[in-house]
Amino acid sequence: MRLNRWLLGVMMGALCLSYAPAQVVFSFEDPDLHGYADDADPSDYCDAVGWDNCWQITQSTDGVTDGSYSMRVKWPGGFRWLISSDVRDILPLLRTEQRLLLDITVPEGASVPWANFIVAFNDDAQNGGLGWRQTGALQATVPRYPGTYTILVDTRSLQLPSAEYNDWFQLNLGLNAGGTHEVFMDNLRLLPVSRLQPAFTFDNDTQGFSAEEASVSWDNGALRIQWGGGFNWITGGSTPDLVSLIRRGHILVFDITVPSGVSVPWANMIISFNDDNGWRQTQNPIELPVAAGSFSIAVDYRELAPPDANAEWFQLNLGINAGGEYTILIDAIHVLVEPVSGDVDGNGCVDDADLLAVLFAFGCSSECGAEDVNGDGVVDDADLLTVLFNFGTGC
C-alpha cells in the first residue's frame, strides 16, 4: 500500500489522538488500597472478639483480573462505610464517564441471602467542593455466590465538583450484606461506551417480550413492564443480530427509567437464555433501581453457554422481582462487545474508522494512545498491518 506522504506530513503535528481515554480508575497494586485498608478493625479488637466478627480489608493475590493484586474485604454482615484516601486524580476520568465497571470475585463456599453497596463522593464543601453525597435509588450489586462477575456502578446521580476544583476528593463504598461475606474487588474502570452495541432499542414494539402475570407494552421507545410485585418472567425477547452480539461479549447493559412516583423497598433481576440447547439462567440477582430516575445496570452472563453461531432461534428472558408494586421502563439493552485486535475505536469492529485512525496517527512516537495497536510506543507499519490483517473482524 502506498501512503499519501503529503497528507501525513500536513497532519502529523496533530495526529497523536486517542479514541479511548485511560480506563482504569482504581487498581489495587498499592498496599494502602486507596485508603480502604485503614478501615479494617484493629488486630487487638479482632483478637478479642474473633476475626470472623471483624471487618478485614487487605491486599490479595486472589480474584485478580488486572495487575497483580486485588482488594479483599471480609465482614460479618451488616453495613459499613469504607472511606477512601484523597483520590482527586480520578476526577478528570469521572468527568468523562461516571458509569464504572468493577470485577468482583466471590470465593468458593461463600453464600449470603443478599448483598449490595452504595457509593458516596466527598470533597471540601468549604473551598469549592460539594460535601458528602451518596447514591440512593440504585444500589450496586455484590454477587452472592462463588465466581467472578463484572458489575456496573452508576454514579451519575452524584454531582462532581467544577473542573477548577483541585482540593481533596473521596470515593467511598458503603458495603452491606445479609450475613458473613467475603469478596475480592479489582479493576475499577470506566464503562467503555464505544464498545456498547445495541441489542434491543424498542423503536416501535416490544421485540418479542411478553408475560403472563405482568403488563408488558411498548411505551414511546421503551419496553414498559408493570406488575404488583413478586417474581415474574418476561420472556421471548429476540432481534435479528442477537445471537452474533451475545457471542461477542459477556455483559448486557440495560438503560432503565423508573417513572416518577414509583418506590419499592427492593428490586432485582436475573436473565435466561433459551434456544434448541435448552433454558439456562444466571444465579446472581442484579440490583434494580427502587425509586424514580434513569440508570444503567449490567448483567454478566459468562456463566451461561452462548448460543450456537447458526442457531435457528434464540431468546433473552428477564426474571424480574420486586418487593411491591413496580413499574420499569427499559429504554435499551446493549452488549458490551470484547475488544478485537486492530479495533482502535473500541466498538468491536475493525473497519474504515480504525484504518483511518492509524493513518492519521502514523509516525506518532509519544503518548500515541489506542492507535499504537501493538503497544510498542510508536504508530508505524506494524500497527497498520495489524488493522489490515484483522479488517472486517467483529463486524
PDB file of C-alpha atoms in Angstrom, residues 41-268:
ATOM      1  CA  ASP A  41     -10.812  -3.290  62.555  1.00  0.00           C
ATOM      2  CA  PRO A  42      -7.694  -3.154  64.783  1.00  0.00           C
ATOM      3  CA  SER A  43      -5.995  -6.511  65.283  1.00  0.00           C
ATOM      4  CA  ASP A  44      -6.280  -6.369  69.084  1.00  0.00           C
ATOM      5  CA  TYR A  45     -10.041  -5.912  68.787  1.00  0.00           C
ATOM      6  CA  CYS A  46     -10.279  -8.815  66.341  1.00  0.00           C
ATOM      7  CA  ASP A  47      -8.200 -10.994  68.653  1.00  0.00           C
ATOM      8  CA  ALA A  48     -10.672 -10.244  71.432  1.00  0.00           C
ATOM      9  CA  VAL A  49     -13.938 -10.755  69.526  1.00  0.00           C
ATOM     10  CA  GLY A  50     -12.724 -13.285  66.958  1.00  0.00           C
ATOM     11  CA  TRP A  51     -11.603 -12.492  63.429  1.00  0.00           C
ATOM     12  CA  ASP A  52     -14.847 -13.770  61.921  1.00  0.00           C
ATOM     13  CA  ASN A  53     -16.576 -10.893  63.727  1.00  0.00           C
ATOM     14  CA  CYS A  54     -14.278  -8.263  62.230  1.00  0.00           C
ATOM     15  CA  TRP A  55     -14.072  -6.232  59.066  1.00  0.00           C
ATOM     16  CA  GLN A  56     -10.910  -7.275  57.243  1.00  0.00           C
ATOM     17  CA  ILE A  57      -9.629  -5.217  54.290  1.00  0.00           C
ATOM     18  CA  THR A  58      -6.339  -6.471  52.858  1.00  0.00           C
ATOM     19  CA  GLN A  59      -4.365  -6.642  49.639  1.00  0.00           C
ATOM     20  CA  SER A  60      -4.661 -10.059  47.991  1.00  0.00           C
ATOM     21  CA  THR A  61      -3.414 -12.076  45.060  1.00  0.00           C
ATOM     22  CA  ASP A  62      -6.789 -13.847  44.803  1.00  0.00           C
ATOM     23  CA  GLY A  63      -9.516 -12.641  42.481  1.00  0.00           C
ATOM     24  CA  VAL A  64      -7.069 -10.706  40.296  1.00  0.00           C
ATOM     25  CA  THR A  65      -8.482  -9.643  36.926  1.00  0.00           C
ATOM     26  CA  ASP A  66      -5.983  -6.870  36.164  1.00  0.00           C
ATOM     27  CA  GLY A  67      -2.478  -6.341  37.500  1.00  0.00           C
ATOM     28  CA  SER A  68      -1.153  -8.465  40.365  1.00  0.00           C
ATOM     29  CA  TYR A  69      -3.353  -7.586  43.341  1.00  0.00           C
ATOM     30  CA  SER A  70      -6.970  -7.202  44.370  1.00  0.00           C
ATOM     31  CA  MET A  71      -8.699  -5.804  47.470  1.00  0.00           C
ATOM     32  CA  ARG A  72     -10.052  -8.484  49.813  1.00  0.00           C
ATOM     33  CA  VAL A  73     -12.981  -7.494  52.019  1.00  0.00           C
ATOM     34  CA  LYS A  74     -14.423  -9.915  54.568  1.00  0.00           C
ATOM     35  CA  TRP A  75     -17.053  -8.803  57.044  1.00  0.00           C
ATOM     36  CA  PRO A  76     -19.601 -10.300  59.457  1.00  0.00           C
ATOM     37  CA  GLY A  77     -22.578  -8.871  57.593  1.00  0.00           C
ATOM     38  CA  GLY A  78     -24.408  -5.616  58.028  1.00  0.00           C
ATOM     39  CA  PHE A  79     -23.475  -2.175  56.726  1.00  0.00           C
ATOM     40  CA  ARG A  80     -20.204  -0.280  56.860  1.00  0.00           C
ATOM     41  CA  TRP A  81     -18.605   2.631  55.047  1.00  0.00           C
ATOM     42  CA  LEU A  82     -15.165   2.106  53.560  1.00  0.00           C
ATOM     43  CA  ILE A  83     -13.622   5.576  53.306  1.00  0.00           C
ATOM     44  CA  SER A  84     -11.014   6.277  50.635  1.00  0.00           C
ATOM     45  CA  SER A  85      -7.938   8.452  50.882  1.00  0.00           C
ATOM     46  CA  ASP A  86      -7.615  11.624  48.804  1.00  0.00           C
ATOM     47  CA  VAL A  87      -8.108  10.461  45.201  1.00  0.00           C
ATOM     48  CA  ARG A  88      -8.513  13.793  43.411  1.00  0.00           C
ATOM     49  CA  ASP A  89      -6.520  12.415  40.451  1.00  0.00           C
ATOM     50  CA  ILE A  90      -9.562  10.373  39.359  1.00  0.00           C
ATOM     51  CA  LEU A  91     -11.755  13.451  38.876  1.00  0.00           C
ATOM     52  CA  PRO A  92     -10.713  14.017  35.225  1.00  0.00           C
ATOM     53  CA  LEU A  93     -11.699  10.417  34.469  1.00  0.00           C
ATOM     54  CA  LEU A  94     -15.056  10.692  36.217  1.00  0.00           C
ATOM     55  CA  ARG A  95     -15.802  13.863  34.282  1.00  0.00           C
ATOM     56  CA  THR A  96     -15.630  11.836  31.056  1.00  0.00           C
ATOM     57  CA  GLU A  97     -17.801   8.914  32.309  1.00  0.00           C
ATOM     58  CA  GLN A  98     -19.475   8.287  35.676  1.00  0.00           C
ATOM     59  CA  ARG A  99     -20.552   4.727  34.914  1.00  0.00           C
ATOM     60  CA  LEU A 100     -17.910   2.330  36.164  1.00  0.00           C
ATOM     61  CA  LEU A 101     -17.237  -1.378  35.823  1.00  0.00           C
ATOM     62  CA  LEU A 102     -15.841  -3.398  38.733  1.00  0.00           C
ATOM     63  CA  ASP A 103     -14.758  -7.032  38.839  1.00  0.00           C
ATOM     64  CA  ILE A 104     -15.848  -8.864  41.995  1.00  0.00           C
ATOM     65  CA  THR A 105     -14.803 -12.417  42.849  1.00  0.00           C
ATOM     66  CA  VAL A 106     -16.637 -14.455  45.497  1.00  0.00           C
ATOM     67  CA  PRO A 107     -14.597 -17.421  46.780  1.00  0.00           C
ATOM     68  CA  GLU A 108     -15.831 -20.999  46.942  1.00  0.00           C
ATOM     69  CA  GLY A 109     -18.083 -21.708  49.913  1.00  0.00           C
ATOM     70  CA  ALA A 110     -19.316 -18.136  50.330  1.00  0.00           C
ATOM     71  CA  SER A 111     -23.063 -17.506  50.146  1.00  0.00           C
ATOM     72  CA  VAL A 112     -25.389 -14.817  51.520  1.00  0.00           C
ATOM     73  CA  PRO A 113     -29.114 -14.137  51.067  1.00  0.00           C
ATOM     74  CA  TRP A 114     -28.409 -10.617  49.776  1.00  0.00           C
ATOM     75  CA  ALA A 115     -25.522  -8.171  49.340  1.00  0.00           C
ATOM     76  CA  ASN A 116     -25.036  -4.743  47.755  1.00  0.00           C
ATOM     77  CA  PHE A 117     -23.254  -1.430  48.149  1.00  0.00           C
ATOM     78  CA  ILE A 118     -23.794   2.267  47.627  1.00  0.00           C
ATOM     79  CA  VAL A 119     -21.254   4.940  46.691  1.00  0.00           C
ATOM     80  CA  ALA A 120     -20.528   8.338  48.194  1.00  0.00           C
ATOM     81  CA  PHE A 121     -18.449  11.211  46.877  1.00  0.00           C
ATOM     82  CA  ASN A 122     -16.965  13.607  49.413  1.00  0.00           C
ATOM     83  CA  ASP A 123     -14.918  16.765  48.964  1.00  0.00           C
ATOM     84  CA  ASP A 124     -14.223  20.130  50.583  1.00  0.00           C
ATOM     85  CA  ALA A 125     -17.550  21.953  50.714  1.00  0.00           C
ATOM     86  CA  GLN A 126     -15.813  24.998  52.214  1.00  0.00           C
ATOM     87  CA  ASN A 127     -13.494  25.505  49.250  1.00  0.00           C
ATOM     88  CA  GLY A 128     -15.472  24.814  46.097  1.00  0.00           C
ATOM     89  CA  GLY A 129     -16.435  21.193  46.693  1.00  0.00           C
ATOM     90  CA  LEU A 130     -19.918  19.824  47.287  1.00  0.00           C
ATOM     91  CA  GLY A 131     -19.574  17.874  50.534  1.00  0.00           C
ATOM     92  CA  TRP A 132     -20.884  14.385  51.204  1.00  0.00           C
ATOM     93  CA  ARG A 133     -23.427  12.918  48.743  1.00  0.00           C
ATOM     94  CA  GLN A 134     -24.394   9.287  48.181  1.00  0.00           C
ATOM     95  CA  THR A 135     -26.346   7.115  45.762  1.00  0.00           C
ATOM     96  CA  GLY A 136     -29.785   6.047  46.918  1.00  0.00           C
ATOM     97  CA  ALA A 137     -32.241   4.861  44.281  1.00  0.00           C
ATOM     98  CA  LEU A 138     -29.823   2.319  42.791  1.00  0.00           C
ATOM     99  CA  GLN A 139     -27.580   0.072  44.851  1.00  0.00           C
ATOM    100  CA  ALA A 140     -24.636  -1.609  43.137  1.00  0.00           C
ATOM    101  CA  THR A 141     -24.711  -5.393  43.050  1.00  0.00           C
ATOM    102  CA  VAL A 142     -22.433  -7.537  45.171  1.00  0.00           C
ATOM    103  CA  PRO A 143     -22.557 -11.144  43.918  1.00  0.00           C
ATOM    104  CA  ARG A 144     -23.978 -13.613  46.435  1.00  0.00           C
ATOM    105  CA  TYR A 145     -22.454 -16.827  45.127  1.00  0.00           C
ATOM    106  CA  PRO A 146     -18.954 -18.036  44.098  1.00  0.00           C
ATOM    107  CA  GLY A 147     -17.456 -16.884  40.814  1.00  0.00           C
ATOM    108  CA  THR A 148     -16.035 -13.797  39.118  1.00  0.00           C
ATOM    109  CA  TYR A 149     -18.507 -11.207  37.858  1.00  0.00           C
ATOM    110  CA  THR A 150     -18.335  -7.738  36.342  1.00  0.00           C
ATOM    111  CA  ILE A 151     -20.820  -5.272  37.805  1.00  0.00           C
ATOM    112  CA  LEU A 152     -21.779  -1.750  36.798  1.00  0.00           C
ATOM    113  CA  VAL A 153     -21.577   1.112  39.301  1.00  0.00           C
ATOM    114  CA  ASP A 154     -23.703   4.046  38.129  1.00  0.00           C
ATOM    115  CA  THR A 155     -22.672   7.222  39.967  1.00  0.00           C
ATOM    116  CA  ARG A 156     -24.352   9.713  37.624  1.00  0.00           C
ATOM    117  CA  SER A 157     -26.764  10.787  40.357  1.00  0.00           C
ATOM    118  CA  LEU A 158     -23.776  12.254  42.236  1.00  0.00           C
ATOM    119  CA  GLN A 159     -22.658  15.685  41.100  1.00  0.00           C
ATOM    120  CA  LEU A 160     -18.960  16.269  40.504  1.00  0.00           C
ATOM    121  CA  PRO A 161     -17.228  19.479  41.552  1.00  0.00           C
ATOM    122  CA  SER A 162     -16.340  22.005  38.877  1.00  0.00           C
ATOM    123  CA  ALA A 163     -13.365  21.488  36.606  1.00  0.00           C
ATOM    124  CA  GLU A 164     -11.485  24.177  38.555  1.00  0.00           C
ATOM    125  CA  TYR A 165     -11.774  22.279  41.843  1.00  0.00           C
ATOM    126  CA  ASN A 166      -8.460  20.680  42.831  1.00  0.00           C
ATOM    127  CA  ASP A 167      -8.769  20.070  46.573  1.00  0.00           C
ATOM    128  CA  TRP A 168      -9.214  16.642  48.201  1.00  0.00           C
ATOM    129  CA  PHE A 169     -11.771  14.133  46.923  1.00  0.00           C
ATOM    130  CA  GLN A 170     -13.000  10.765  48.201  1.00  0.00           C
ATOM    131  CA  LEU A 171     -14.827   7.834  46.587  1.00  0.00           C
ATOM    132  CA  ASN A 172     -16.406   5.851  49.438  1.00  0.00           C
ATOM    133  CA  LEU A 173     -18.098   2.441  49.415  1.00  0.00           C
ATOM    134  CA  GLY A 174     -20.997   1.525  51.691  1.00  0.00           C
ATOM    135  CA  LEU A 175     -20.992  -2.287  51.757  1.00  0.00           C
ATOM    136  CA  ASN A 176     -23.931  -4.283  53.086  1.00  0.00           C
ATOM    137  CA  ALA A 177     -24.760  -7.996  53.324  1.00  0.00           C
ATOM    138  CA  GLY A 178     -27.247 -10.303  54.978  1.00  0.00           C
ATOM    139  CA  GLY A 179     -24.556 -12.452  56.577  1.00  0.00           C
ATOM    140  CA  THR A 180     -20.821 -13.067  56.750  1.00  0.00           C
ATOM    141  CA  HIS A 181     -19.419 -12.420  53.290  1.00  0.00           C
ATOM    142  CA  GLU A 182     -16.065 -12.287  51.530  1.00  0.00           C
ATOM    143  CA  VAL A 183     -15.255 -10.670  48.174  1.00  0.00           C
ATOM    144  CA  PHE A 184     -12.220  -9.672  46.137  1.00  0.00           C
ATOM    145  CA  MET A 185     -12.556  -6.396  44.218  1.00  0.00           C
ATOM    146  CA  ASP A 186     -10.361  -5.483  41.265  1.00  0.00           C
ATOM    147  CA  ASN A 187     -10.040  -3.249  38.226  1.00  0.00           C
ATOM    148  CA  LEU A 188     -12.488  -0.393  38.797  1.00  0.00           C
ATOM    149  CA  ARG A 189     -12.638   1.232  35.373  1.00  0.00           C
ATOM    150  CA  LEU A 190     -14.713   3.473  33.149  1.00  0.00           C
ATOM    151  CA  LEU A 191     -17.506   1.898  31.158  1.00  0.00           C
ATOM    152  CA  PRO A 192     -16.113   1.800  27.575  1.00  0.00           C
ATOM    153  CA  VAL A 193     -19.137   3.354  25.902  1.00  0.00           C
ATOM    154  CA  SER A 194     -17.708   2.971  22.384  1.00  0.00           C
ATOM    155  CA  ARG A 195     -17.933  -0.817  22.772  1.00  0.00           C
ATOM    156  CA  LEU A 196     -21.671  -0.820  23.567  1.00  0.00           C
ATOM    157  CA  GLN A 197     -23.580  -2.340  20.659  1.00  0.00           C
ATOM    158  CA  PRO A 198     -27.408  -2.128  20.635  1.00  0.00           C
ATOM    159  CA  ALA A 199     -29.215  -5.456  21.002  1.00  0.00           C
ATOM    160  CA  PHE A 200     -32.710  -4.048  21.730  1.00  0.00           C
ATOM    161  CA  THR A 201     -33.748  -0.468  21.012  1.00  0.00           C
ATOM    162  CA  PHE A 202     -37.573  -0.727  21.245  1.00  0.00           C
ATOM    163  CA  ASP A 203     -38.094   1.764  18.439  1.00  0.00           C
ATOM    164  CA  ASN A 204     -41.655   0.681  17.725  1.00  0.00           C
ATOM    165  CA  ASP A 205     -42.537  -2.593  19.507  1.00  0.00           C
ATOM    166  CA  THR A 206     -41.646  -4.896  22.402  1.00  0.00           C
ATOM    167  CA  GLN A 207     -39.345  -7.009  20.183  1.00  0.00           C
ATOM    168  CA  GLY A 208     -40.941 -10.210  21.381  1.00  0.00           C
ATOM    169  CA  PHE A 209     -41.021  -9.637  25.137  1.00  0.00           C
ATOM    170  CA  SER A 210     -44.270 -10.667  26.856  1.00  0.00           C
ATOM    171  CA  ALA A 211     -45.511 -12.031  30.192  1.00  0.00           C
ATOM    172  CA  GLU A 212     -48.482 -13.886  31.646  1.00  0.00           C
ATOM    173  CA  GLU A 213     -48.599 -12.179  35.051  1.00  0.00           C
ATOM    174  CA  ALA A 214     -47.310  -8.708  34.255  1.00  0.00           C
ATOM    175  CA  SER A 215     -48.307  -5.945  31.867  1.00  0.00           C
ATOM    176  CA  VAL A 216     -45.751  -5.636  29.057  1.00  0.00           C
ATOM    177  CA  SER A 217     -46.201  -2.926  26.456  1.00  0.00           C
ATOM    178  CA  TRP A 218     -44.389  -0.572  24.126  1.00  0.00           C
ATOM    179  CA  ASP A 219     -44.169   2.945  25.556  1.00  0.00           C
ATOM    180  CA  ASN A 220     -42.779   5.622  23.232  1.00  0.00           C
ATOM    181  CA  GLY A 221     -39.429   3.977  22.545  1.00  0.00           C
ATOM    182  CA  ALA A 222     -39.171   1.829  25.667  1.00  0.00           C
ATOM    183  CA  LEU A 223     -40.325  -1.538  26.976  1.00  0.00           C
ATOM    184  CA  ARG A 224     -42.769  -0.857  29.812  1.00  0.00           C
ATOM    185  CA  ILE A 225     -43.181  -3.568  32.478  1.00  0.00           C
ATOM    186  CA  GLN A 226     -45.690  -3.155  35.287  1.00  0.00           C
ATOM    187  CA  TRP A 227     -46.845  -5.642  37.939  1.00  0.00           C
ATOM    188  CA  GLY A 228     -47.935  -5.943  41.546  1.00  0.00           C
ATOM    189  CA  GLY A 229     -44.654  -7.247  42.945  1.00  0.00           C
ATOM    190  CA  GLY A 230     -43.047 -10.639  43.408  1.00  0.00           C
ATOM    191  CA  PHE A 231     -41.238 -12.596  40.710  1.00  0.00           C
ATOM    192  CA  ASN A 232     -42.177 -12.637  37.023  1.00  0.00           C
ATOM    193  CA  TRP A 233     -40.523 -13.927  33.865  1.00  0.00           C
ATOM    194  CA  ILE A 234     -40.624 -11.525  30.930  1.00  0.00           C
ATOM    195  CA  THR A 235     -39.923 -13.888  28.043  1.00  0.00           C
ATOM    196  CA  GLY A 236     -39.377 -14.109  24.308  1.00  0.00           C
ATOM    197  CA  GLY A 237     -37.078 -11.181  23.532  1.00  0.00           C
ATOM    198  CA  SER A 238     -35.261 -11.551  20.221  1.00  0.00           C
ATOM    199  CA  THR A 239     -33.705  -9.496  17.434  1.00  0.00           C
ATOM    200  CA  PRO A 240     -32.058 -10.484  14.134  1.00  0.00           C
ATOM    201  CA  ASP A 241     -28.482  -9.803  15.316  1.00  0.00           C
ATOM    202  CA  LEU A 242     -28.903 -11.009  18.899  1.00  0.00           C
ATOM    203  CA  VAL A 243     -27.008 -14.301  18.526  1.00  0.00           C
ATOM    204  CA  SER A 244     -23.910 -12.715  16.991  1.00  0.00           C
ATOM    205  CA  LEU A 245     -23.903  -9.901  19.557  1.00  0.00           C
ATOM    206  CA  ILE A 246     -24.282 -12.251  22.526  1.00  0.00           C
ATOM    207  CA  ARG A 247     -21.327 -14.275  21.249  1.00  0.00           C
ATOM    208  CA  ARG A 248     -19.129 -11.168  21.014  1.00  0.00           C
ATOM    209  CA  GLY A 249     -19.286 -10.265  24.703  1.00  0.00           C
ATOM    210  CA  HIS A 250     -20.362 -11.402  28.168  1.00  0.00           C
ATOM    211  CA  ILE A 251     -22.056  -8.298  29.616  1.00  0.00           C
ATOM    212  CA  LEU A 252     -25.518  -6.896  28.907  1.00  0.00           C
ATOM    213  CA  VAL A 253     -26.020  -3.224  29.793  1.00  0.00           C
ATOM    214  CA  PHE A 254     -29.603  -2.127  30.440  1.00  0.00           C
ATOM    215  CA  ASP A 255     -30.642   1.536  30.290  1.00  0.00           C
ATOM    216  CA  ILE A 256     -33.580   1.804  32.678  1.00  0.00           C
ATOM    217  CA  THR A 257     -36.054   4.500  33.697  1.00  0.00           C
ATOM    218  CA  VAL A 258     -38.282   4.287  36.761  1.00  0.00           C
ATOM    219  CA  PRO A 259     -41.264   6.654  36.442  1.00  0.00           C
ATOM    220  CA  SER A 260     -42.000   9.374  38.968  1.00  0.00           C
ATOM    221  CA  GLY A 261     -43.926   8.136  41.983  1.00  0.00           C
ATOM    222  CA  VAL A 262     -42.657   4.545  41.877  1.00  0.00           C
ATOM    223  CA  SER A 263     -40.968   3.355  45.063  1.00  0.00           C
ATOM    224  CA  VAL A 264     -40.266  -0.169  46.343  1.00  0.00           C
ATOM    225  CA  PRO A 265     -38.072  -1.457  49.206  1.00  0.00           C
ATOM    226  CA  TRP A 266     -36.057  -3.688  46.859  1.00  0.00           C
ATOM    227  CA  ALA A 267     -35.975  -4.968  43.284  1.00  0.00           C
ATOM    228  CA  ASN A 268     -33.640  -7.198  41.319  1.00  0.00           C
TER     229      ASN A 268
END
